[in-house]
């Protein structure tokens, strides 16, 4: 249905400013022939805070998100009016009764589509958060992690689709939902319910730690009297290292969901732990340090501002030996920086979940593929996916060449993140075989690529590969 744009936007504004009717609204895209809007994307939803119900507005630029919780009334009206004035090409609004999609046409009119909420979801009580064993509520979009969204005072956003399913089995969890850490970082509400917007993040962290668990030795048993071989699970047990704490570094920690979860997980196993999180953003360091202080962990959990590649990392006794290196979704070559630091530290265990793979993608675009793979690389999406596979295959091979046993596994289903590959490396100190050296050399030669990780750790590779 085509209507005048001003009239359609006014209707959108009325729905967005209804504190009891709005579920979520999203503005994105650019109108044809117009300058880009100030924000790449905006999301609006009601949230219940201790101070009362507010309109949460999350504005995204090209790098990060900015969250504001606005009191309903004149303040909210002004904020919504400013967003409606931006030349967004699309608005999507979910209310308790209807879903409205607005698209601005080439002629500057509004094309509207309305669908009753009942057409897509069965009726369910409003503002009732799902229990631990209940299914994830459908969401039209998710905000990026940001300081405002992660404020521990937040509760779960509005969720009209929560429905009880008493027959669902509750899956054993690595992280108990009543852990105060989860509330402090903003993953759960005060009563231990996962916020709908944080369900994917919780699942990523949970499964990341589940992949770590087999590498940890249980306390007790006759093996405690012996010296563990390099690369065994016992090698990262603290009592195998002169009684000192297990030393963990989270490289590219961001909002430190994994950092705090790893610390909670490890200390609950009876391990003394000292953990350092590294991130390039000052606001991440300040936020995470404040959370560590509130949890009473600031003597054992510290945060450093700096680049993954060269941030100064040391521990309470001044030593720099590292037992466990973690990296969850460090972007592009930042994952290589994390792997390289772990390798140079000779860390017994390295776990890294890569994010994007732009470096090898760019190299593939610049070079001719080996025959007959031009049939693959001529298609952009296939070339991109091939680059993902090649990048992680070469990362795994380089770690093997440097004396690690490596597994590359899927650690979480794709519905929680498309970046669901985990590189799990355990140091063995074994020299590379001639076959491994030959196969790696052939792979990089055939594709005419040079992995960034290979440049970072060249002095740890066999002489013929440097």
Coordinates of C-alpha atoms in Angstrom, one line a residue:
X1 CA 0.0 0.0 0.0
X2 CA 1.4 3.4 -1.1
X3 CA 0.8 6.4 1.2
X4 CA 2.4 9.8 1.7
X5 CA 5.7 9.5 3.5
X6 CA 4.9 12.2 6.1
X7 CA 1.7 10.4 7.0
X8 CA 3.4 7.0 7.3
X9 CA 6.3 8.3 9.4
X10 CA 3.8 10.0 11.8
X11 CA 2.1 6.6 12.2
X12 CA 5.5 5.0 12.9
X13 CA 6.2 7.7 15.5
X14 CA 2.9 7.0 17.3
X15 CA 3.6 3.3 17.5
X16 CA 7.2 3.8 18.7
X17 CA 6.1 6.1 21.5
X18 CA 3.5 3.7 22.8
X19 CA 5.2 2.2 25.9
X20 CA 2.7 -0.6 26.3
X21 CA 2.3 -1.5 22.6
X22 CA 5.8 -1.3 21.2
X23 CA 7.9 -4.5 21.1
X24 CA 10.8 -3.4 18.8
X25 CA 11.4 -0.9 16.0
X26 CA 14.4 -0.9 13.6
X27 CA 15.4 1.8 11.1
X28 CA 18.1 1.1 8.5
X29 CA 19.1 1.6 4.9
X30 CA 19.4 4.8 2.9
X31 CA 16.8 6.4 0.6
X32 CA 17.7 6.5 -3.1
X33 CA 19.2 9.8 -4.1
X34 CA 19.6 11.0 -0.5
X35 CA 22.6 11.5 1.6
X36 CA 23.3 8.6 4.1
X37 CA 21.6 9.0 7.5
X38 CA 23.8 10.0 10.4
X39 CA 23.4 6.5 11.8
X40 CA 23.8 3.2 10.0
X41 CA 21.0 1.7 12.0
X42 CA 18.8 2.5 14.9
X43 CA 16.8 0.2 17.2
X44 CA 14.2 1.1 19.7
X45 CA 12.4 -0.9 22.4
X46 CA 10.8 -0.4 25.8
X47 CA 12.9 -1.7 28.8
X48 CA 12.0 -1.9 32.4
X49 CA 14.7 -0.4 34.6
X50 CA 14.7 0.2 38.3
X51 CA 13.8 3.8 37.6
X52 CA 10.7 2.7 35.6
X53 CA 9.9 2.0 32.0
X54 CA 12.1 3.8 29.4
X55 CA 12.5 3.9 25.6
X56 CA 15.8 2.4 24.8
X57 CA 17.4 3.8 21.7
X58 CA 20.5 2.1 20.2
X59 CA 22.2 4.0 17.5
X60 CA 24.9 2.3 15.4
X61 CA 27.7 4.0 13.4
X62 CA 30.2 2.1 11.4
X63 CA 32.2 1.1 14.5
X64 CA 30.1 0.7 17.6
X65 CA 26.7 1.2 19.2
X66 CA 25.5 4.1 21.4
X67 CA 22.7 3.3 23.8
X68 CA 20.4 5.8 25.5
X69 CA 17.4 5.1 27.8
X70 CA 14.9 8.0 27.4
X71 CA 12.0 8.7 29.7
X72 CA 8.7 8.5 28.0
X73 CA 7.1 11.9 27.4
X74 CA 8.7 15.0 25.8
X75 CA 12.3 13.6 25.9
X76 CA 11.3 10.4 24.0
X77 CA 9.2 12.4 21.5
X78 CA 12.1 14.6 20.6
X79 CA 14.5 11.7 20.2
X80 CA 12.0 9.8 18.0
X81 CA 11.3 12.9 15.9
X82 CA 15.0 13.3 15.2
X83 CA 15.3 9.6 14.0
X84 CA 12.2 10.0 11.8
X85 CA 13.8 13.0 10.2
X86 CA 16.9 10.9 9.2
X87 CA 16.7 9.6 5.5
X88 CA 16.4 5.9 6.5
X89 CA 15.1 3.8 3.7
X90 CA 13.3 1.3 5.8
X91 CA 11.4 1.1 9.1
X92 CA 10.3 -2.2 10.7
X93 CA 8.0 -1.9 13.8
X94 CA 6.7 -4.8 15.9
X95 CA 3.9 -4.1 18.3
X96 CA 1.8 -6.4 20.4
X97 CA -0.9 -6.3 17.7
X98 CA 0.7 -5.7 14.4
X99 CA 3.9 -5.6 12.4
X100 CA 4.5 -2.7 10.1
X101 CA 7.1 -2.5 7.4
X102 CA 7.8 0.8 5.7
X103 CA 10.0 1.1 2.6
X104 CA 10.6 4.5 0.9
X105 CA 10.2 4.1 -2.8
X106 CA 12.3 5.8 -5.6
X107 CA 9.6 8.5 -5.9
X108 CA 9.8 9.3 -2.2
X109 CA 6.5 7.7 -1.2
X110 CA 6.0 5.2 1.6
X111 CA 5.2 1.6 0.8
X112 CA 3.6 0.0 3.8
X113 CA 2.9 -3.6 4.7
X114 CA 0.9 -4.6 7.8
X115 CA 0.5 -8.0 9.3
X116 CA -1.3 -8.9 12.5
X117 CA 0.9 -10.2 15.2
X118 CA -1.3 -13.3 15.5
X119 CA -0.4 -14.2 11.9
X120 CA 3.2 -14.9 13.0
X121 CA 3.1 -15.9 16.7
X122 CA 0.6 -17.6 19.0
X123 CA -0.7 -15.5 21.8
X124 CA 1.5 -15.4 24.9
X125 CA 1.7 -13.3 28.1
X126 CA 3.6 -10.0 27.6
X127 CA 6.7 -9.0 29.6
X128 CA 7.3 -12.5 30.9
X129 CA 10.9 -13.6 30.5
X130 CA 11.6 -17.2 29.4
X131 CA 12.9 -19.6 32.0
X132 CA 16.2 -21.4 31.8
X133 CA 14.9 -24.4 29.9
X134 CA 12.5 -22.5 27.6
X135 CA 13.0 -21.8 23.9
X136 CA 14.6 -18.6 22.6
X137 CA 12.1 -15.9 21.7
X138 CA 12.1 -14.9 18.0
X139 CA 13.7 -11.5 17.5
X140 CA 13.8 -9.4 14.4
X141 CA 17.3 -8.1 15.2
X142 CA 20.0 -7.9 17.9
X143 CA 22.0 -5.0 19.1
X144 CA 25.8 -5.1 19.3
X145 CA 27.4 -5.3 22.7
X146 CA 27.8 -1.9 24.2
X147 CA 28.2 -0.2 27.6
X148 CA 24.6 0.9 28.0
X149 CA 23.1 -2.4 27.0
X150 CA 25.4 -4.2 29.4
X151 CA 24.5 -2.1 32.4
X152 CA 23.7 -4.6 35.2
X153 CA 20.6 -2.5 36.1
X154 CA 18.9 -3.6 32.9
X155 CA 16.3 -6.3 32.8
X156 CA 15.2 -8.2 29.8
X157 CA 13.6 -6.2 27.0
X158 CA 9.9 -6.7 26.1
X159 CA 9.2 -10.2 24.9
X160 CA 5.7 -11.0 23.6
X161 CA 6.5 -14.5 22.5
X162 CA 7.6 -16.1 25.8
X163 CA 5.6 -19.3 26.4
X164 CA 6.1 -21.9 29.1
X165 CA 7.1 -25.5 28.1
X166 CA 7.2 -27.5 31.2
X167 CA 8.1 -30.7 29.3
X168 CA 11.4 -29.2 28.0
X169 CA 14.5 -30.8 29.5
X170 CA 17.0 -28.4 31.2
X171 CA 20.4 -28.8 29.6
X172 CA 23.3 -29.1 32.0
X173 CA 25.1 -25.8 32.0
X174 CA 28.7 -24.9 32.3
X175 CA 27.7 -21.5 33.7
X176 CA 24.9 -21.6 36.3
X177 CA 22.3 -18.9 35.6
X178 CA 22.4 -17.8 39.2
X179 CA 26.1 -16.9 39.0
X180 CA 26.3 -13.2 40.0
X181 CA 28.9 -12.7 37.3
X182 CA 26.3 -13.2 34.6
X183 CA 24.1 -10.4 36.1
X184 CA 27.1 -8.1 36.6
X185 CA 28.1 -8.3 32.9
X186 CA 24.5 -7.9 31.8
X187 CA 23.7 -11.3 30.4
X188 CA 21.0 -12.1 33.0
X189 CA 18.4 -10.2 35.0
X190 CA 18.6 -10.0 38.7
X191 CA 16.4 -13.1 39.0
X192 CA 18.7 -15.2 36.9
X193 CA 16.9 -15.1 33.5
X194 CA 18.9 -14.7 30.3
X195 CA 18.0 -11.5 28.5
X196 CA 16.6 -12.3 25.0
X197 CA 19.2 -10.0 23.4
X198 CA 22.0 -11.8 25.2
X199 CA 21.0 -15.4 24.5
X200 CA 23.4 -15.8 21.6
X201 CA 26.3 -14.3 23.5
X202 CA 25.5 -16.6 26.5
X203 CA 25.5 -19.6 24.3
X204 CA 28.8 -18.7 22.6
X205 CA 30.6 -18.3 25.9
X206 CA 29.0 -21.4 27.4
X207 CA 30.1 -23.6 24.4
X208 CA 33.5 -22.0 24.3
X209 CA 34.1 -23.0 27.9
X210 CA 32.6 -26.5 27.2
X211 CA 35.3 -26.9 24.5
X212 CA 38.0 -25.9 27.1
X213 CA 36.7 -28.3 29.8
X214 CA 38.3 -31.5 28.4
X215 CA 41.7 -29.9 28.5
X216 CA 41.6 -29.3 32.2
X217 CA 42.9 -31.9 34.6
X218 CA 40.7 -32.8 37.5
X219 CA 42.1 -32.0 41.0
X220 CA 43.2 -35.1 43.0
X221 CA 44.4 -38.5 41.8
X222 CA 47.8 -40.2 41.6
X223 CA 48.9 -38.1 38.6
X224 CA 49.4 -35.1 40.9
X225 CA 52.6 -36.6 42.1
X226 CA 54.2 -36.7 38.7
X227 CA 55.5 -34.1 36.3
X228 CA 53.0 -33.7 33.4
X229 CA 54.3 -34.1 29.9
X230 CA 54.3 -30.9 27.7
X231 CA 51.0 -30.6 25.9
X232 CA 48.9 -32.7 28.2
X233 CA 45.8 -31.5 29.9
X234 CA 47.8 -31.6 33.2
X235 CA 50.2 -29.0 31.8
X236 CA 47.8 -26.2 32.5
X237 CA 46.8 -27.4 35.9
X238 CA 48.2 -24.8 38.4
X239 CA 49.7 -27.3 40.9
X240 CA 51.8 -28.7 38.1
X241 CA 53.5 -25.3 37.9
X242 CA 55.2 -24.8 41.3
X243 CA 51.9 -24.2 43.1
X244 CA 51.2 -20.9 41.4
X245 CA 47.9 -19.7 40.0
X246 CA 46.7 -20.7 36.5
X247 CA 47.6 -17.8 34.2
X248 CA 45.0 -16.9 31.6
X249 CA 45.0 -14.1 29.0
X250 CA 41.9 -13.1 27.0
X251 CA 43.1 -11.2 23.9
X252 CA 40.6 -8.8 22.3
X253 CA 38.3 -9.2 25.3
X254 CA 35.9 -6.5 24.3
X255 CA 33.1 -6.4 26.9
X256 CA 34.7 -9.3 28.7
X257 CA 31.8 -11.8 28.7
X258 CA 34.3 -14.6 28.1
X259 CA 36.9 -13.2 30.4
X260 CA 34.6 -13.1 33.5
X261 CA 32.9 -16.4 32.5
X262 CA 36.3 -18.1 32.2
X263 CA 37.4 -16.9 35.6
X264 CA 34.2 -17.9 37.3
X265 CA 34.3 -21.3 35.5
X266 CA 37.9 -22.0 36.5
X267 CA 37.7 -20.9 40.2
X268 CA 34.6 -23.0 40.7
X269 CA 36.8 -26.0 39.8
X270 CA 39.0 -25.2 42.7
X271 CA 41.8 -23.6 40.7
X272 CA 43.6 -20.4 41.8
X273 CA 43.5 -18.2 38.7
X274 CA 45.0 -15.0 37.6
X275 CA 43.5 -13.5 34.4
X276 CA 44.3 -10.5 32.2
X277 CA 42.0 -9.1 29.6
X278 CA 43.5 -7.1 26.7
X279 CA 41.5 -4.7 24.5
X280 CA 42.4 -1.7 22.4
X281 CA 39.5 0.4 23.7
X282 CA 39.9 2.5 26.8
X283 CA 36.1 2.4 27.5
X284 CA 36.3 -1.5 27.6
X285 CA 39.1 -1.4 30.1
X286 CA 37.2 1.1 32.3
X287 CA 33.9 -0.8 32.1
X288 CA 35.5 -4.2 32.8
X289 CA 37.6 -3.0 35.6
X290 CA 34.6 -1.5 37.3
X291 CA 32.7 -4.9 37.0
X292 CA 35.7 -6.8 38.4
X293 CA 35.7 -4.4 41.4
X294 CA 32.0 -4.9 42.0
X295 CA 32.5 -8.7 41.9
X296 CA 35.4 -8.5 44.3
X297 CA 37.8 -9.9 41.7
X298 CA 40.0 -6.9 41.0
X299 CA 43.0 -8.6 42.7
X300 CA 42.9 -11.5 40.3
X301 CA 41.2 -10.1 37.1
X302 CA 42.8 -7.1 35.5
X303 CA 42.3 -5.3 32.2
X304 CA 44.9 -3.7 30.0
X305 CA 44.3 -1.2 27.2
X306 CA 46.5 -2.0 24.2
X307 CA 46.9 -3.8 20.9
X308 CA 46.8 -7.6 20.9
X309 CA 50.1 -7.8 19.2
X310 CA 52.2 -5.9 21.7
X311 CA 50.3 -5.0 24.9
X312 CA 52.5 -5.5 27.9
X313 CA 51.1 -8.5 29.8
X314 CA 52.5 -9.6 33.2
X315 CA 51.2 -11.0 36.4
X316 CA 51.3 -10.3 40.1
X317 CA 54.8 -11.7 40.7
X318 CA 56.2 -10.0 37.6
X319 CA 56.4 -13.3 35.7
X320 CA 55.2 -13.4 32.1
X321 CA 54.6 -17.1 31.6
X322 CA 51.1 -17.8 30.3
X323 CA 49.2 -21.1 30.6
X324 CA 46.0 -20.4 28.6
X325 CA 45.3 -18.0 25.8
X326 CA 41.7 -17.2 24.8
X327 CA 40.4 -15.1 21.8
X328 CA 36.8 -14.9 20.9
X329 CA 36.0 -13.2 17.6
X330 CA 39.0 -11.0 17.3
X331 CA 38.5 -9.4 13.9
X332 CA 40.5 -10.4 10.8
X333 CA 44.2 -10.5 11.4
X334 CA 43.7 -9.7 15.1
X335 CA 43.1 -13.5 15.5
X336 CA 46.5 -14.0 13.9
X337 CA 48.0 -11.6 16.4
X338 CA 46.3 -13.6 19.3
X339 CA 47.6 -16.9 17.9
X340 CA 51.1 -15.5 17.4
X341 CA 51.3 -14.2 21.0
X342 CA 50.1 -17.5 22.4
X343 CA 52.7 -19.3 20.3
X344 CA 55.5 -16.9 21.3
X345 CA 54.6 -17.4 24.9
X346 CA 54.7 -21.1 24.2
X347 CA 51.3 -21.3 26.0
X348 CA 50.3 -24.9 26.7
X349 CA 46.8 -24.3 25.4
X350 CA 45.4 -21.8 22.9
X351 CA 41.7 -21.4 22.1
X352 CA 40.6 -19.0 19.4
X353 CA 37.3 -18.5 17.6
X354 CA 38.1 -16.4 14.4
X355 CA 35.9 -13.7 13.1
X356 CA 36.1 -12.2 9.6
X357 CA 38.9 -13.2 7.1
X358 CA 39.5 -10.2 5.0
X359 CA 43.3 -10.6 4.6
X360 CA 43.2 -13.9 2.6
X361 CA 40.1 -12.7 0.7
X362 CA 42.0 -9.7 -0.6
X363 CA 44.9 -11.9 -1.6
X364 CA 42.6 -14.2 -3.5
X365 CA 41.1 -11.3 -5.4
X366 CA 44.6 -10.1 -6.5
X367 CA 45.9 -13.5 -7.7
X368 CA 44.9 -16.1 -10.2
X369 CA 43.5 -19.3 -8.6
X370 CA 44.9 -22.7 -9.4
X371 CA 43.0 -24.5 -12.2
X372 CA 40.2 -25.4 -12.1
X373 CA 39.2 -23.3 -9.0
X374 CA 38.4 -20.2 -11.1
X375 CA 34.9 -21.8 -11.3
X376 CA 34.7 -21.2 -7.5
X377 CA 36.5 -17.8 -7.1
X378 CA 34.6 -16.1 -9.9
X379 CA 31.6 -15.9 -7.5
X380 CA 32.1 -13.4 -4.7
X381 CA 30.2 -15.3 -2.0
X382 CA 32.0 -18.6 -2.8
X383 CA 35.4 -16.9 -2.9
X384 CA 34.6 -15.4 0.5
X385 CA 33.7 -18.7 2.0
X386 CA 36.7 -20.4 0.4
X387 CA 38.9 -17.7 2.0
X388 CA 37.4 -18.5 5.4
X389 CA 38.3 -22.2 5.0
X390 CA 41.8 -21.5 3.6
X391 CA 42.6 -19.0 6.3
X392 CA 41.7 -21.3 9.2
X393 CA 43.3 -24.3 7.5
X394 CA 46.6 -22.5 7.2
X395 CA 46.4 -21.2 10.8
X396 CA 46.0 -24.7 12.0
X397 CA 48.9 -25.9 9.8
X398 CA 51.2 -23.2 11.1
X399 CA 50.4 -24.0 14.7
X400 CA 51.2 -27.7 13.9
X401 CA 54.4 -26.7 12.3
X402 CA 55.3 -24.8 15.5
X403 CA 54.7 -27.8 17.8
X404 CA 51.0 -27.8 18.6
X405 CA 48.4 -30.5 18.3
X406 CA 45.4 -28.7 16.6
X407 CA 41.7 -29.4 16.3
X408 CA 39.3 -27.2 14.2
X409 CA 35.8 -27.7 15.4
X410 CA 32.3 -26.1 15.3
X411 CA 31.7 -25.0 18.9
X412 CA 28.2 -23.5 18.6
X413 CA 25.4 -23.8 16.1
X414 CA 25.2 -21.3 13.3
X415 CA 21.9 -19.8 14.6
X416 CA 23.9 -18.3 17.5
X417 CA 26.7 -17.0 15.3
X418 CA 27.9 -17.7 11.8
X419 CA 31.4 -17.3 13.1
X420 CA 31.3 -20.7 14.9
X421 CA 34.7 -22.3 14.2
X422 CA 37.0 -22.9 17.1
X423 CA 40.8 -23.5 16.8
X424 CA 41.9 -25.5 19.7
X425 CA 45.7 -26.0 20.1
X426 CA 47.6 -27.9 22.7
X427 CA 51.4 -27.6 22.8
X428 CA 53.3 -30.9 22.4
X429 CA 56.7 -29.7 21.2
X430 CA 56.7 -32.3 18.5
X431 CA 58.8 -31.4 15.4
X432 CA 56.8 -31.1 12.1
X433 CA 56.9 -34.0 9.8
X434 CA 58.3 -33.7 6.3
X435 CA 54.9 -34.4 4.8
X436 CA 53.3 -31.5 6.8
X437 CA 56.0 -29.1 5.6
X438 CA 55.6 -30.2 2.0
X439 CA 51.8 -30.0 2.1
X440 CA 51.8 -26.5 3.7
X441 CA 54.3 -25.2 1.2
X442 CA 52.3 -26.6 -1.7
X443 CA 49.1 -25.0 -0.3
X444 CA 50.4 -21.5 -0.1
X445 CA 52.2 -21.8 -3.4
X446 CA 49.2 -23.1 -5.3
X447 CA 47.0 -20.3 -4.0
X448 CA 49.7 -17.5 -4.2
X449 CA 48.9 -16.4 -0.6
X450 CA 51.0 -15.5 2.4
X451 CA 49.2 -15.9 5.7
X452 CA 49.7 -13.1 8.1
X453 CA 50.3 -15.5 11.0
X454 CA 53.2 -17.0 9.0
X455 CA 54.9 -13.6 9.0
X456 CA 54.3 -13.1 12.7
X457 CA 55.9 -16.4 13.8
X458 CA 58.4 -16.9 11.0
X459 CA 61.2 -17.6 13.5
X460 CA 59.1 -20.6 14.9
X461 CA 58.7 -22.2 11.5
X462 CA 61.0 -24.6 9.7
X463 CA 63.8 -22.8 7.8
X464 CA 62.5 -23.7 4.4
X465 CA 59.2 -21.9 5.1
X466 CA 60.5 -18.6 6.4

